[in-house]
mmCIF file of C-alpha atoms in Angstrom:
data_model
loop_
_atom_site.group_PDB
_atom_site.id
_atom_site.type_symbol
_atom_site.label_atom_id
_atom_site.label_comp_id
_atom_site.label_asym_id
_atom_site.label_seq_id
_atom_site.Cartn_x
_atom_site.Cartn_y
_atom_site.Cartn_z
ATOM 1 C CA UNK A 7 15.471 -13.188 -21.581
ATOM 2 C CA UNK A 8 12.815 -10.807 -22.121
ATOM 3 C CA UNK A 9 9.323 -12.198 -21.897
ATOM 4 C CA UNK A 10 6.671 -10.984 -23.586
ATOM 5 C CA UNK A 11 2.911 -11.397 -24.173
ATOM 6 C CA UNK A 12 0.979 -10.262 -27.620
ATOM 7 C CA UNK A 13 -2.660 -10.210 -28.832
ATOM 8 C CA UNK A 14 -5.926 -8.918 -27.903
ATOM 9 C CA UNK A 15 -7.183 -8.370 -24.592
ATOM 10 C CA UNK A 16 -7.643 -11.237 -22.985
ATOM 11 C CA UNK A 17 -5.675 -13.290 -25.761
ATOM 12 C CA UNK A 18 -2.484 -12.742 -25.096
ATOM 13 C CA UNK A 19 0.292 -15.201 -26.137
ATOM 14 C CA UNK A 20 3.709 -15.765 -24.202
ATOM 15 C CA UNK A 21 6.631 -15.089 -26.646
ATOM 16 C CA UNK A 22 10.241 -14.233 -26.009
ATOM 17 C CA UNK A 23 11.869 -11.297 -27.335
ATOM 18 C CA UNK A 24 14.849 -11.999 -29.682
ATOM 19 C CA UNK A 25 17.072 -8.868 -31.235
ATOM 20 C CA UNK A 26 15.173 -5.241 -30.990
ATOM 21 C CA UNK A 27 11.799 -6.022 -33.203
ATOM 22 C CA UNK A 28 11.471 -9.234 -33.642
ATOM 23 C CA UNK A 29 10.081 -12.071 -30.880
ATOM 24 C CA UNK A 30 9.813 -16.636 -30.958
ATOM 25 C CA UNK A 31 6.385 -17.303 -30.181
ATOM 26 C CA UNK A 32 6.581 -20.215 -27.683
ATOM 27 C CA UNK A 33 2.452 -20.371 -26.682
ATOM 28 C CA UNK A 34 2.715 -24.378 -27.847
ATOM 29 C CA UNK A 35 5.222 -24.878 -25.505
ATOM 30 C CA UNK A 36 3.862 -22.255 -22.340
ATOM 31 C CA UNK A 37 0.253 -21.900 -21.328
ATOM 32 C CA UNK A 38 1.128 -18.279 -19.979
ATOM 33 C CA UNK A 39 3.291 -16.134 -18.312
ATOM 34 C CA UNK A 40 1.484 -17.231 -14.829
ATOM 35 C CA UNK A 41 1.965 -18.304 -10.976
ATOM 36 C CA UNK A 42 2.348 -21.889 -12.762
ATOM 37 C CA UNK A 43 5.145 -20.961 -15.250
ATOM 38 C CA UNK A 44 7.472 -19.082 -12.620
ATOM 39 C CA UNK A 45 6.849 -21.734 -10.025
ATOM 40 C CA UNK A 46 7.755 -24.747 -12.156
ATOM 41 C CA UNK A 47 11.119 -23.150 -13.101
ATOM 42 C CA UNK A 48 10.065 -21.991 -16.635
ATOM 43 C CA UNK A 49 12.081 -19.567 -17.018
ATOM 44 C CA UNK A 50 15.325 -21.960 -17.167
ATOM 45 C CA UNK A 51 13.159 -24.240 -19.555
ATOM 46 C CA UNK A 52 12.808 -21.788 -22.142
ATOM 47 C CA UNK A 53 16.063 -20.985 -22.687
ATOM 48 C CA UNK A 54 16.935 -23.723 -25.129
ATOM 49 C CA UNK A 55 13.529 -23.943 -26.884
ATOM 50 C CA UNK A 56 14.055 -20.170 -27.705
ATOM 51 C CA UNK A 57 17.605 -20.638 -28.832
ATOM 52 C CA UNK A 58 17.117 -23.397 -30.828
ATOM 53 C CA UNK A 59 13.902 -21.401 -32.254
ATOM 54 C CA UNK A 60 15.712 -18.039 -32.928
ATOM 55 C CA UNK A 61 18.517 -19.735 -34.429
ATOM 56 C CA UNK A 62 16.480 -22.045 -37.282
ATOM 57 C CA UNK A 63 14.645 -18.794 -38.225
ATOM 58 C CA UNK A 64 11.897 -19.031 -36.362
ATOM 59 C CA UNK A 65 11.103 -15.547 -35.223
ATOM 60 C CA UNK A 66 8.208 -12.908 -36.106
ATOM 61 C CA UNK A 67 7.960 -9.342 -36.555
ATOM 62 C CA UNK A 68 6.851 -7.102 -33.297
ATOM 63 C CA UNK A 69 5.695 -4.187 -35.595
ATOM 64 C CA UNK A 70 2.143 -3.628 -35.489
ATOM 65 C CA UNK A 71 1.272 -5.757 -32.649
ATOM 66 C CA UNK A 72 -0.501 -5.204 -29.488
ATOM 67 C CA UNK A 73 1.812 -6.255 -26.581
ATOM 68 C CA UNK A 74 0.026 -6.983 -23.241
ATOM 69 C CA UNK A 75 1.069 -6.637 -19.521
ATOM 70 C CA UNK A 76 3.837 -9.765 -19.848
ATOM 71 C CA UNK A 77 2.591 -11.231 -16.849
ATOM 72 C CA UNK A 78 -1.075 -12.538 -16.844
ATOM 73 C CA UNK A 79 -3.316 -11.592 -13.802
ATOM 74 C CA UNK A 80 -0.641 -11.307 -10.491
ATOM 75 C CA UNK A 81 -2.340 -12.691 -7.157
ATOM 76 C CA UNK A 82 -1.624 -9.689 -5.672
ATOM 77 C CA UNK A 83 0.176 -6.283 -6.439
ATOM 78 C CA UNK A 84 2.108 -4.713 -4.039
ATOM 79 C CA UNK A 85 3.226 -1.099 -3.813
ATOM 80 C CA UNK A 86 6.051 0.943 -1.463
ATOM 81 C CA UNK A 87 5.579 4.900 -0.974
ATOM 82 C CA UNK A 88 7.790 7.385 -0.549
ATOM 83 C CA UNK A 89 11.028 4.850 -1.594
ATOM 84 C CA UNK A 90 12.922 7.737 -3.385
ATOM 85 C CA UNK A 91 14.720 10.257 -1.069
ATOM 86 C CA UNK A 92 14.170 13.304 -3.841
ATOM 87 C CA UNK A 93 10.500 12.248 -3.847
ATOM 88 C CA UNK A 94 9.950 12.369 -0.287
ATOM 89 C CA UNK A 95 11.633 15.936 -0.401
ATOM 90 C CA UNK A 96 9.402 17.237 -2.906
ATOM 91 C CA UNK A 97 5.963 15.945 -1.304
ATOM 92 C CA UNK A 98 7.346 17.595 2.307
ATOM 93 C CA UNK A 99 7.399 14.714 3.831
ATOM 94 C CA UNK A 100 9.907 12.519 5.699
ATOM 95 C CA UNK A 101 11.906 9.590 4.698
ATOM 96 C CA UNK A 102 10.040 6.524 6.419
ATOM 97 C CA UNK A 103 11.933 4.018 8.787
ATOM 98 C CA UNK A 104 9.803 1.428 7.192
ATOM 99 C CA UNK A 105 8.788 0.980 4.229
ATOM 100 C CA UNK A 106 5.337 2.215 3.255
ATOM 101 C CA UNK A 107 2.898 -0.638 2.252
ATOM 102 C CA UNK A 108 -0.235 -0.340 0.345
ATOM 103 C CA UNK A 109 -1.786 -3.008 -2.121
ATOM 104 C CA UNK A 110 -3.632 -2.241 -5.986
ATOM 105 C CA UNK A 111 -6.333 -4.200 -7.243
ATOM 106 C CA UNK A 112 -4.794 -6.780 -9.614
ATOM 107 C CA UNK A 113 -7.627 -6.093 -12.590
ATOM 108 C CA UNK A 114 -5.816 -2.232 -12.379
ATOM 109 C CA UNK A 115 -2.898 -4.086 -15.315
ATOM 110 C CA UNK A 116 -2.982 -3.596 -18.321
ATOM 111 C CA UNK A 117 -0.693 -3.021 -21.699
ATOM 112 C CA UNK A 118 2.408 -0.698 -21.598
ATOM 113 C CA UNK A 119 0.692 1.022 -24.816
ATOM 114 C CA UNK A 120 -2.997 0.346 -24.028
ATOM 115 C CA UNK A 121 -5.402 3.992 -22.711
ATOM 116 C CA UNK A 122 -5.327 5.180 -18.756
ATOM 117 C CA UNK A 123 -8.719 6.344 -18.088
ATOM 118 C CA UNK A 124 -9.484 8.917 -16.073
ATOM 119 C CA UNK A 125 -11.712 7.263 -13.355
ATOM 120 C CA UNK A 126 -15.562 9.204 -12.915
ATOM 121 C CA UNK A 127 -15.413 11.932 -9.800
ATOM 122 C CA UNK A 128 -11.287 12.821 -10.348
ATOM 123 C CA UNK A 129 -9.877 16.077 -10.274
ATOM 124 C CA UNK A 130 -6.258 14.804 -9.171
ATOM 125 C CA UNK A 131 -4.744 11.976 -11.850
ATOM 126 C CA UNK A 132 -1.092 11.897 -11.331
ATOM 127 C CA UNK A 133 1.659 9.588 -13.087
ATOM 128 C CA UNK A 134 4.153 7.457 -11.321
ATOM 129 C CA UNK A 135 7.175 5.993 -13.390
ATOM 130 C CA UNK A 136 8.392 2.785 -10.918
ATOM 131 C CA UNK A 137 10.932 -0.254 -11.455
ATOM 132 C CA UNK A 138 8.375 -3.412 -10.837
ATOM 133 C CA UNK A 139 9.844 -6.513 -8.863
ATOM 134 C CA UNK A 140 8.385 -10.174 -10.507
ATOM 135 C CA UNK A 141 8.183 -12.520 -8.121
ATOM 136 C CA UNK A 142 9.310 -16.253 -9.224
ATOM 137 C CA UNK A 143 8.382 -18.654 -6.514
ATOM 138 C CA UNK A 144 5.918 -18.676 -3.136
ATOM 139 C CA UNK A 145 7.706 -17.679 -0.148
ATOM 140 C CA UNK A 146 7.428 -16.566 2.949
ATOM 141 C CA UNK A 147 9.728 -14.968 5.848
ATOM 142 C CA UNK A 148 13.165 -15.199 3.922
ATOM 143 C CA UNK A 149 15.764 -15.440 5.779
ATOM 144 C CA UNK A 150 17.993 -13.120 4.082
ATOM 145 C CA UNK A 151 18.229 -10.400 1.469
ATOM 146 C CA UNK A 152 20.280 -13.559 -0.879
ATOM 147 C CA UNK A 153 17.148 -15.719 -0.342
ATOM 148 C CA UNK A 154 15.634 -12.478 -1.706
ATOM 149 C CA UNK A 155 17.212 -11.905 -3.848
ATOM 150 C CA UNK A 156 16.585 -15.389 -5.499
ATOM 151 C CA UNK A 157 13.211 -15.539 -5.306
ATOM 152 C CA UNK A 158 12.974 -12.638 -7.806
ATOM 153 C CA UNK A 159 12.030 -13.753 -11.548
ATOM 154 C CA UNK A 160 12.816 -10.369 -12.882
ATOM 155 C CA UNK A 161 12.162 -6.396 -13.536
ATOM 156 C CA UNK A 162 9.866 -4.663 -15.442
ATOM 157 C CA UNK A 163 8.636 -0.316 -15.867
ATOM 158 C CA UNK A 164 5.484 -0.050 -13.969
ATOM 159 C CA UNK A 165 3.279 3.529 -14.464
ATOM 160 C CA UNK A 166 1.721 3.346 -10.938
ATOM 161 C CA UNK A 167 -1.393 6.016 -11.407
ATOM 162 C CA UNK A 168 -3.053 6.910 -8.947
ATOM 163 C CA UNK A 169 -5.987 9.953 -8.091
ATOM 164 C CA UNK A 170 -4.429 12.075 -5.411
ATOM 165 C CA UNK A 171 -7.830 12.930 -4.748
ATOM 166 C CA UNK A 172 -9.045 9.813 -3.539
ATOM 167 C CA UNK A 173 -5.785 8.404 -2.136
ATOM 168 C CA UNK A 174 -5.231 11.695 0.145
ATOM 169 C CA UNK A 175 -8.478 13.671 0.898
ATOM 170 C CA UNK A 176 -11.379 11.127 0.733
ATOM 171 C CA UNK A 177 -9.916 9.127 4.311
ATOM 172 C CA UNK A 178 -9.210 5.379 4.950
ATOM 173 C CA UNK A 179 -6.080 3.773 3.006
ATOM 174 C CA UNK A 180 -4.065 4.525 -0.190
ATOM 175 C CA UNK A 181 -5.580 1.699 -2.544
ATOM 176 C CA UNK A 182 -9.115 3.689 -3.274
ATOM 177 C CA UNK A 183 -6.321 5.840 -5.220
ATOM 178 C CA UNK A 184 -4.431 3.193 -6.763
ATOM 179 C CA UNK A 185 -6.918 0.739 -8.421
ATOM 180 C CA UNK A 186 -8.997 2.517 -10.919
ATOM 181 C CA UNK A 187 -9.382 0.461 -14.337
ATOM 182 C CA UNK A 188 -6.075 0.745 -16.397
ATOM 183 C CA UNK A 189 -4.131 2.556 -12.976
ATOM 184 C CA UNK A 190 -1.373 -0.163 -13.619
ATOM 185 C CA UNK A 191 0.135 -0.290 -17.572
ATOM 186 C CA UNK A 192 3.236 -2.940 -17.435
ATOM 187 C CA UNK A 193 5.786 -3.680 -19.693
ATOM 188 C CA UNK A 194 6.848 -4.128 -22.240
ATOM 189 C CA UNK A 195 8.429 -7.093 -21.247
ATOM 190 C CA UNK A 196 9.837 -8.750 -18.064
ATOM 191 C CA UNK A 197 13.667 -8.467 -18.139
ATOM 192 C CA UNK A 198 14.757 -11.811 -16.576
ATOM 193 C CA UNK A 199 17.285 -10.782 -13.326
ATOM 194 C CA UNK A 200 20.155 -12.112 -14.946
ATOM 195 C CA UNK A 201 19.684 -9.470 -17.801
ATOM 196 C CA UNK A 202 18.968 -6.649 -15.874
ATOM 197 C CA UNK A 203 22.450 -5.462 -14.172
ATOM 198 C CA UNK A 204 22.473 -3.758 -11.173
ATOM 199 C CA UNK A 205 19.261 -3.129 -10.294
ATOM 200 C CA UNK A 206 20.203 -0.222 -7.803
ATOM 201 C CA UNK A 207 21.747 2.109 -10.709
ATOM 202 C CA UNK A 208 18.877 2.246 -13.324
ATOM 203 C CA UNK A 209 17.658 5.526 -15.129
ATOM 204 C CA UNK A 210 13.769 6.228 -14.973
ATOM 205 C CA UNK A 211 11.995 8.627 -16.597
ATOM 206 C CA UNK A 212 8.316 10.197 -17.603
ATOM 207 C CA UNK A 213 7.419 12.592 -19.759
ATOM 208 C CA UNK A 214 3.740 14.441 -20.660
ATOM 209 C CA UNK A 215 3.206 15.809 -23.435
ATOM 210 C CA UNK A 216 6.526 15.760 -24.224
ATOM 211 C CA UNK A 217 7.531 17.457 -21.151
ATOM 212 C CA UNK A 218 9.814 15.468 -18.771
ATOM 213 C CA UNK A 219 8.751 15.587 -15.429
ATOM 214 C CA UNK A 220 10.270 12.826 -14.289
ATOM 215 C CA UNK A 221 13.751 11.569 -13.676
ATOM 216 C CA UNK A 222 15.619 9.766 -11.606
ATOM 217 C CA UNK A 223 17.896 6.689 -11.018
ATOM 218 C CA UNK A 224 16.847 4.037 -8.489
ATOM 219 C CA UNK A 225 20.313 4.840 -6.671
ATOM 220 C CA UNK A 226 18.484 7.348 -4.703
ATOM 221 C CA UNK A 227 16.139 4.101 -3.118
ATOM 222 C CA UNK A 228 15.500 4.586 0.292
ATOM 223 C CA UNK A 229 14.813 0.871 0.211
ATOM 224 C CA UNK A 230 16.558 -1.110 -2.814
ATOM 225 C CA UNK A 231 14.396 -3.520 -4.330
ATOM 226 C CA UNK A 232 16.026 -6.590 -2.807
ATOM 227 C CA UNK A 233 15.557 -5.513 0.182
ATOM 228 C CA UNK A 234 11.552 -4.630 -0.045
ATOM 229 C CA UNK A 235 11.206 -8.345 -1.158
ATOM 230 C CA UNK A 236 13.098 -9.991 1.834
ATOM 231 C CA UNK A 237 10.766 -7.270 4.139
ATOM 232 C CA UNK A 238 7.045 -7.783 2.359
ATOM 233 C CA UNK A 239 8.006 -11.617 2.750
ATOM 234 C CA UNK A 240 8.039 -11.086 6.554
ATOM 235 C CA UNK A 241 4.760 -10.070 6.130
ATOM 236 C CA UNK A 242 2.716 -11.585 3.210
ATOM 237 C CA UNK A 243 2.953 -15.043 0.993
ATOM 238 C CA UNK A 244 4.454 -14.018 -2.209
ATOM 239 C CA UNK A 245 3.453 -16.065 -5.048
ATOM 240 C CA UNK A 246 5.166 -16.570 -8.282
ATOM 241 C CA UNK A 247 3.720 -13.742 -10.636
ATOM 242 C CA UNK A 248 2.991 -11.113 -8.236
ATOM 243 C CA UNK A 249 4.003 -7.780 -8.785
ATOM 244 C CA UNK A 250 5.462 -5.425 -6.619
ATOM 245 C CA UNK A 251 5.855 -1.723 -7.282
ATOM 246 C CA UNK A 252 8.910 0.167 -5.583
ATOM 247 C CA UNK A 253 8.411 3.594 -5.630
ATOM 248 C CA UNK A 254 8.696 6.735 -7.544
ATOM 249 C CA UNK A 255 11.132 9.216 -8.280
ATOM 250 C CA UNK A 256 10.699 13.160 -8.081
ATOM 251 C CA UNK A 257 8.343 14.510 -10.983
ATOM 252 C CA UNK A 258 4.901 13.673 -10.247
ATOM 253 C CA UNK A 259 1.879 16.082 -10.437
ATOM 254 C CA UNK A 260 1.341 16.264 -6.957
ATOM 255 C CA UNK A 261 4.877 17.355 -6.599
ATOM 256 C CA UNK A 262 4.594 20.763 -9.145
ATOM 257 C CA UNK A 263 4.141 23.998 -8.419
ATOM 258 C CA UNK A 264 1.319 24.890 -9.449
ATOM 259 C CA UNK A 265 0.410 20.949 -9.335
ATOM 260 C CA UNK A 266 -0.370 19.572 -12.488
ATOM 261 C CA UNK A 267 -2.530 16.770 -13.224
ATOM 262 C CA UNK A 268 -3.505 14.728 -16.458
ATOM 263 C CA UNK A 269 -6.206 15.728 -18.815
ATOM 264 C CA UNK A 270 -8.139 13.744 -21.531
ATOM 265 C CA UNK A 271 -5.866 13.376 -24.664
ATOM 266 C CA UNK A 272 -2.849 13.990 -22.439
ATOM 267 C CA UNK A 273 0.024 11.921 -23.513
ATOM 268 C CA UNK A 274 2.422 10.085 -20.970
ATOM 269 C CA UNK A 275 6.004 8.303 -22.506
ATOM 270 C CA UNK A 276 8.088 6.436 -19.704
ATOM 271 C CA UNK A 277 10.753 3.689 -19.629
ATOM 272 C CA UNK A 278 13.797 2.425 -17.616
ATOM 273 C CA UNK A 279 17.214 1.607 -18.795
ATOM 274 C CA UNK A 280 17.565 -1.717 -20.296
ATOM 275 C CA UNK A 281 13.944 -2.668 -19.253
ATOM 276 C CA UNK A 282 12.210 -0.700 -22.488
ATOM 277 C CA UNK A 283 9.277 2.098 -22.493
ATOM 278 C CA UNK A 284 5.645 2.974 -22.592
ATOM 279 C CA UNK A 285 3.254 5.297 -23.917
ATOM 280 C CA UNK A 286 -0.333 5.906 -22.618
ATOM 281 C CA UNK A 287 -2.909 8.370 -24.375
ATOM 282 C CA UNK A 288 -5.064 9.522 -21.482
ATOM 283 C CA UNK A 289 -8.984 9.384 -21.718
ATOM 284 C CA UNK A 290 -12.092 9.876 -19.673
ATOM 285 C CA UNK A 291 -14.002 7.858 -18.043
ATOM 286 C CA UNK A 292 -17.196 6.896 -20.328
ATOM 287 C CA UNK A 293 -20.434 8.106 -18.755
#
């Protein structure tokens, strides 16, 4: 399934996408797309309502509508660096042992469509296309990359901004970079694991402007998804809803010569095979 959530900010409903444009609306049957829903199997209790729904007729037209971030507010998100081999090549540095940890405010999500604003006091805005990891149930030191495995709910493109200015030459940790208002756009939808493939052979891309900059395939992982959600559980409770960003391929600002960073009006498009795209118009901060 691919799950959904449409309205206003801060109204979302759940819904279900059926076909390419059209979606069941299933907010009488789900509060949201929360720690509650993934926890209490609700995933696997859709399934029929939305069947059933699709196939009396019961479906509504995407066009138009605002789509939302299609998980509500994640206890936590969590974020790996340097997980692509090319990307570590073009920043100059070297492929970690372990993966790189660093955490993003979860008020940073937003809409796959909805504006990235430029945060007051940045010179250095950068784009990050990334494959996001759902988590579906609490858990803690898994015992294996099958237990893992399991305990993912499903995939989803993540554009993991960030100001290179703050995250690099201002001292003290990553997340000052990471979790400016809007630094987090997700979606379209959550592609449920058993949709997705194989999650180690999907194509991601960015462009700006209409420029690609980015591409790559999450076969060049230094660390495959799986595998950073069996290691963050030796470390951290994962709860059902949190998201966990896995890295970026070759193509970000920081990585051109001359660098290149975004601008107000600049416009970023980005997706991943099978798990749909995004576009972002790019503003400044107001006042």
């Amino acid at each position: 399934m691919r799950l959904l959530r449409i309205g206003p900010v801060g109204e979302e409903r759940p819904a279900v996408l059926v076909g390419d444009s059209t979606y069941v609306d299933v907010a009488d049957a789900v509060r949201d797309f929360d720690a509650a829903f993934f926890e209490n199997g609700g995933i696997d209790a859709l399934r029929s309502l939305v069947g059933d729904r699709a196939a009396a007729g019961q479906v509504r037209d995407l066009a138009g509508q605002r789509v939302g971030a299609p998980v509500a507010r994640p206890h936590q998100i969590l974020c790996i660096g340097l997980n692509y081999r090319d990307h570590a090549a073009e920043t100059g540095q070297t492929v970690p042992e372990e993966p790189i940890v660093f955490t993003k405010s979860p008020n940073t999500l937003v809409g796959p469509d909805d504006e990235v604003v430029i945060p007051r006091g940045s010179t250095k805005t950068d784009w990050e296309v990334e494959l996001a990891v759902v988590i579906g149930r609490r858990c803690s030191y898994l015992p294996d990359l099958a237990a893992a495995e399991a305990a993912i709910a499903g995939y989803a493109v993540c554009n993991d901004v960030s100001e290179r200015a703050f995250q690099m030459e201002r001292g003290g940790q990553w997340c000052k970079g990471k979790s400016a208002a809007t630094f987090n756009p997700m979606g379209p939808w959550l592609v449920t694991s058993d949709e997705v493939g194989d999650h180690r052979s999907l194509d991601l891309w960015l462009d700006v402007n209409g420029t690609r900059r980015q591409t790559g395939s999450t076969a060049t992982m230094v660390f495959d998804a799986v595998t950073v959600v069996h290691y963050l559980s030796q470390f951290f409770v994962l709860e059902p809803g949190d998201v966990v960003n896995t890295g970026t391929p070759p193509g970000v600002g920081m990585g051109q010569d001359p660098q290149v960073f975004l601008r107000p009006g600049d416009v970023m498009e980005l997706g991943i095979g099978g798990l749909g795209r995004q576009r972002q118009v790019v503003r400044a901060h107001a006042g």
